[in-house]
Each structure stands twice: as C-alpha cells, then as structure tokens.
XYZ file of C-alpha atoms in Angstrom:
306
model
C -5.088 2.776 24.116
C -1.415 3.160 24.996
C -1.345 -0.321 26.499
C -3.037 -1.748 23.415
C -0.542 0.055 21.187
C 2.462 -1.298 23.089
C 1.022 -4.815 23.122
C 0.382 -4.825 19.394
C 3.828 -3.348 18.776
C 5.461 -6.187 20.722
C 3.440 -8.740 18.752
C 4.787 -7.208 15.534
C 8.410 -7.898 16.457
C 8.374 -11.616 15.436
C 6.826 -10.661 12.102
C 9.487 -8.070 11.422
C 12.234 -10.515 12.441
C 10.868 -13.070 9.979
C 10.875 -10.439 7.245
C 14.469 -9.566 8.146
C 15.522 -13.201 7.753
C 13.730 -13.594 4.413
C 15.178 -10.336 3.101
C 18.684 -11.397 4.110
C 18.289 -14.745 2.338
C 17.475 -12.925 -0.910
C 21.217 -12.514 -1.365
C 21.607 -16.300 -1.530
C 18.433 -17.133 -3.434
C 19.008 -14.634 -6.251
C 20.983 -16.082 -9.158
C 24.384 -14.750 -10.071
C 27.221 -13.130 -8.166
C 26.505 -9.587 -6.860
C 30.170 -8.650 -7.177
C 30.230 -9.619 -10.853
C 27.077 -7.539 -11.345
C 28.930 -4.549 -9.897
C 32.268 -4.760 -11.667
C 31.415 -6.725 -14.806
C 32.993 -9.832 -16.234
C 36.231 -8.140 -17.285
C 37.321 -7.132 -13.792
C 40.615 -8.484 -12.501
C 40.639 -11.072 -9.691
C 42.232 -8.627 -7.209
C 39.341 -6.186 -7.551
C 36.788 -8.969 -7.190
C 38.483 -10.308 -4.065
C 38.733 -6.830 -2.527
C 35.041 -6.110 -3.098
C 34.001 -9.486 -1.686
C 36.009 -8.726 1.448
C 34.504 -5.235 1.775
C 30.977 -6.624 1.398
C 31.748 -9.477 3.857
C 30.584 -12.022 1.286
C 33.341 -14.448 2.333
C 32.225 -14.485 5.986
C 30.051 -17.335 7.342
C 26.324 -16.896 6.833
C 25.563 -16.303 10.517
C 28.273 -13.658 10.721
C 26.867 -11.935 7.650
C 23.363 -12.020 9.126
C 24.592 -10.580 12.423
C 26.355 -7.760 10.596
C 23.287 -7.068 8.448
C 20.847 -7.170 11.391
C 23.083 -4.890 13.426
C 23.156 -2.377 10.609
C 19.366 -2.504 10.256
C 18.929 -1.833 13.988
C 21.170 1.207 13.593
C 19.113 2.410 10.633
C 21.739 1.369 8.088
C 20.225 -0.600 5.199
C 23.497 -0.669 3.320
C 24.616 1.031 0.133
C 23.465 0.530 -3.398
C 25.731 -1.590 -5.560
C 24.997 0.681 -8.517
C 24.968 4.248 -7.174
C 26.976 3.793 -3.969
C 24.465 5.934 -2.055
C 22.880 4.933 1.288
C 19.735 2.942 0.541
C 17.747 4.431 3.428
C 18.349 7.929 2.077
C 17.050 6.926 -1.361
C 13.964 5.288 0.182
C 13.180 8.284 2.389
C 13.513 10.536 -0.648
C 10.986 8.503 -2.636
C 8.593 7.552 0.167
C 6.753 10.931 0.282
C 5.887 10.533 -3.403
C 4.436 7.072 -2.811
C 2.636 8.405 0.259
C 1.123 11.172 -1.849
C -0.121 8.678 -4.433
C -1.459 6.287 -1.783
C -3.232 9.105 0.065
C -4.900 10.349 -3.100
C -5.988 6.819 -4.040
C -7.404 6.163 -0.564
C -9.259 9.488 -0.496
C -10.731 8.823 -3.911
C -11.689 5.261 -2.958
C -13.285 6.355 0.320
C -15.354 9.147 -1.211
C -16.535 7.235 -4.274
C -16.911 3.808 -2.679
C -18.748 4.905 0.475
C -20.992 7.298 -1.463
C -21.967 4.591 -3.957
C -22.594 2.131 -1.136
C -24.824 4.509 0.832
C -26.870 5.518 -2.217
C -27.247 1.883 -3.271
C -28.442 0.863 0.202
C -31.067 3.601 0.331
C -32.722 2.310 -2.857
C -31.953 -1.435 -3.205
C -32.557 -2.589 -6.751
C -32.502 0.955 -8.149
C -30.287 2.306 -10.870
C -27.612 3.444 -8.401
C -27.548 -0.040 -6.909
C -27.107 -1.582 -10.338
C -24.439 0.999 -11.201
C -22.462 0.211 -8.035
C -22.733 -3.497 -8.815
C -21.348 -2.904 -12.314
C -18.507 -0.784 -10.927
C -17.745 -3.519 -8.413
C -17.566 -6.205 -11.092
C -15.323 -4.087 -13.302
C -13.043 -2.908 -10.523
C -12.482 -6.351 -9.051
C -12.190 -8.227 -12.349
C -9.630 -6.086 -14.182
C -5.965 -5.927 -13.071
C -4.430 -2.580 -12.219
C -2.085 -2.496 -15.219
C -5.013 -2.998 -17.601
C -7.020 -0.253 -15.905
C -4.011 2.059 -16.048
C -3.496 1.511 -19.766
C -7.201 2.066 -20.485
C -7.185 5.302 -18.475
C -4.156 6.550 -20.413
C -5.749 5.611 -23.728
C -9.067 7.327 -22.963
C -8.192 10.398 -20.908
C -4.652 11.137 -22.139
C -4.528 9.944 -25.749
C -8.119 10.282 -26.975
C -9.603 13.109 -24.877
C -6.298 14.822 -23.973
C -7.700 15.899 -20.611
C -4.875 14.629 -18.412
C -1.154 13.899 -18.833
C -0.298 10.217 -19.348
C 2.648 10.212 -16.937
C 5.007 12.387 -14.955
C 5.197 14.009 -11.537
C 4.904 17.502 -10.110
C 1.457 18.829 -11.058
C -1.910 17.896 -9.477
C -3.092 16.708 -12.894
C -0.343 14.079 -12.913
C -1.877 12.514 -9.808
C -5.397 11.892 -11.120
C -4.908 8.897 -13.412
C -2.493 6.892 -11.210
C -4.665 7.497 -8.129
C -7.751 6.350 -10.024
C -5.994 3.258 -11.358
C -4.620 2.368 -7.926
C -7.892 2.988 -6.100
C -10.338 1.411 -8.566
C -10.346 -1.981 -6.864
C -10.937 -0.367 -3.481
C -13.805 1.716 -4.870
C -15.497 -1.473 -6.042
C -14.920 -3.349 -2.816
C -15.903 -0.460 -0.550
C -19.101 0.163 -2.506
C -20.351 -3.398 -1.970
C -19.170 -3.593 1.631
C -20.754 -0.259 2.540
C -23.999 -1.311 0.872
C -24.160 -4.557 2.863
C -23.276 -2.843 6.140
C -25.787 -0.058 5.505
C -28.601 -2.516 4.738
C -27.860 -4.316 7.982
C -27.748 -1.066 9.942
C -30.936 0.283 8.369
C -32.765 -2.875 9.445
C -31.442 -2.831 13.007
C -33.551 -2.086 16.089
C -31.953 1.294 16.767
C -32.832 2.468 13.256
C -36.460 1.379 13.596
C -36.614 3.137 16.952
C -35.321 6.343 15.389
C -37.922 6.086 12.619
C -40.684 5.546 15.195
C -39.604 8.727 16.965
C -40.043 10.688 13.742
C -36.375 11.348 13.001
C -35.756 12.471 9.432
C -34.514 9.802 7.042
C -31.422 11.798 6.156
C -30.389 12.052 9.802
C -31.048 8.339 10.338
C -28.800 7.460 7.416
C -25.953 9.801 8.395
C -25.963 9.750 12.201
C -27.098 6.224 12.945
C -26.767 3.794 10.038
C -23.629 5.200 8.393
C -21.768 5.575 11.675
C -22.232 1.893 12.472
C -21.648 0.775 8.892
C -18.256 2.491 8.765
C -16.763 0.235 11.443
C -15.855 -2.638 9.057
C -15.002 -0.110 6.351
C -12.211 1.305 8.536
C -10.450 -2.051 8.459
C -10.677 -2.260 4.677
C -9.375 1.282 4.264
C -6.423 0.595 6.527
C -5.453 -2.631 4.784
C -5.868 -1.054 1.352
C -3.787 1.951 2.352
C -0.994 -0.359 3.470
C -1.289 -2.185 0.159
C -1.104 1.142 -1.704
C 2.121 2.049 0.068
C 3.789 -1.300 -0.499
C 2.191 -2.647 -3.668
C 2.075 0.265 -6.077
C 4.880 -1.129 -8.252
C 2.769 -1.610 -11.381
C 0.987 1.725 -11.037
C 4.192 3.695 -10.557
C 5.825 1.905 -13.460
C 2.934 2.534 -15.859
C 2.627 6.226 -14.990
C 6.363 6.906 -14.430
C 5.731 7.903 -10.831
C 9.062 8.303 -8.951
C 8.122 6.399 -5.799
C 9.163 3.249 -3.978
C 7.618 1.008 -6.626
C 9.808 2.312 -9.416
C 12.825 2.148 -7.129
C 12.212 -1.575 -6.619
C 11.720 -2.155 -10.351
C 14.950 -0.321 -11.201
C 16.859 -2.184 -8.489
C 15.643 -5.539 -9.812
C 16.454 -4.604 -13.407
C 19.979 -3.534 -12.442
C 20.529 -6.485 -10.062
C 21.006 -4.132 -7.130
C 20.335 -6.727 -4.403
C 20.955 -4.413 -1.400
C 18.477 -1.973 -2.921
C 15.866 -4.724 -3.254
C 16.563 -5.949 0.275
C 16.296 -2.487 1.782
C 13.135 -1.607 -0.112
C 11.360 -4.839 0.851
C 12.318 -4.432 4.504
C 11.304 -0.762 4.539
C 7.913 -1.477 2.963
C 7.296 -4.357 5.372
C 7.845 -2.058 8.345
C 5.481 0.490 6.816
C 2.810 -2.164 6.243
C 3.059 -3.407 9.845
C 2.759 0.143 11.200
C -0.275 0.877 9.008
C -1.965 -2.303 10.236
C -1.206 -1.297 13.809
C -2.790 2.122 13.304
C -5.788 0.451 11.643
C -6.324 -1.819 14.643
C -6.221 1.170 16.980
C -8.678 3.112 14.816
C -11.016 0.122 14.732
C -10.910 -0.194 18.518
C -11.555 3.537 18.860
C -14.533 3.448 16.509
C -16.135 0.384 18.137
C -15.806 0.336 21.966
C -17.040 -3.275 21.979
C -13.815 -4.406 20.357
C -11.133 -5.654 22.723
C -7.779 -6.303 21.175
C -5.641 -9.031 22.688
C-alpha cells in the first residue's frame, strides 16, 4: 500500500502543477488592475507605482511565476489585498468549518442513501423501492440552492424547527448538511440498489442460501459487503466535491467556511485570495481522491492500481 500511495502521489504532481499555472494566470485573465482595486481611483501615482513594485507586477511574467511558485512551495500563498493577512492562515482557519459541514453531509448521505438502496433491493418494486426512486429523481433534478431555499422555507420559516443560518450549534448544521448531501443521497440510493441486486443474484449468495444462512446475514455479510465497493468511490468523490464545491451551500446558510471566503474574495476583487483558495482546494481534492483510491484497493483485493 505504501508503494501504491507513493506512485499515486507522484502521478498527482503534474495535475497540481497545471492547477498552479492556471491559478497564476487568473491575475492576467481577471479584468481590471489589482492595484487600483486596493487603493482606489483617487490614489496618487507614487503610491500606485510603489505598490506595483512591492507586488512584483512590473516584473516579466516568468519571473512573477517563479516568485509565486517558490512562495507556494514554501507554504506562502501571499497576502490578501483587502485585509493584509496571510492567505494560508485565513484558509486554515476556515477549513475546519468546511470539513465539519462536508463530514456531516457525507455521513448523512451514506446512512440515508445506503439504507434506502438496501431496503429497495430487498423488495424490488415495493413501496420503499418506489420511494427511493422518487428521492433519486428529486435529489438529482433540483440544484442545491433551490433545495437549500426550500429547506429554509419549510423547516425554519414555517415549522420553526431549525435555525435558517448561522454557525456554532449542532442545529445550525442540519439544514446545510441536508442541502449539500441531498444529491449524494439520491445517487447512492440508486447505486446501492443496483449493486445489491447484482450481489443478491451472484453465485456466492445462492450458495449461502442453499446452506441455510439467514436472509439478514446474507444481506449484511455477503451482498452488502460486495455492493459497497463501488459506493466507496462515489463517497470519496462526493466528499472531495463537498470540501471544494460548497460555495452555494455556505453562502445560502451563512456558513463561515472556504466557500464563503471565495465568494467574499471575488466580490471584493481580492485576486490573491481567490488564487490561494482555488489552489488550496485543488490540493485537498487531489488528496481526497488519493485516499479514495487507496480505500478502494483495500476493500477489493482484485483491484491493482497502476
């Protein structure tokens, strides 16, 4: 497993280098002058020239890229144009909050989705199967911002069971985790159902039934164990998406994570903040995918990763 880990880690280096290049080019693709965004239009030419020299904006592009890449390798993602604070410190401060939201969404998706899939596979065509199909259609069809607004309207405004936004209490986590994980619940329910039906019709399951093994043990120990192998991949990819793509959810529910940091940086034209956040989330996504590949290989010994 260590050799597989090191090999996959080396294969991730070109991907991360490509992300580094794209993130650096954001400074040139974005409209406007970052210095003017910092000091305003009424600043004197001396101040503008001094800031451009401090930010190395007058250097050649390759020199700027070398300086930026060297700082990234040292763990320096630069400083915010707006607050003047180190960007990495701001990201590390907000990342645990996004991790908390992503973990809650993944746990909710795994419990609800796998449970619905198993129950639907045990009685194909039954009411649970039809319910899981309806949940799948709804979860996949509706965008996350629409689901979030509906959840706020129903459970916060009408029923007054849960707070509509905020951070700090366990109740604040329920609605954003449900909104973020709804699509995964739908997808996992249908995937688990298909994998369970295939496993329940396999030779090893029929052999266990012929030996007189109880149906509950067949479902849990034999069919479910084999059906979870493809589910692991989906959970890993979704978890990476939760960590890096929760911008809408955090904005709707005022969750102080990485997503809101990116939105605020874009709104305030803080280009180093956007660059640092995108690069940080890309590294996180690559690491989550790496861990997912290792978990998949551990769960299925037949898998050989190149």
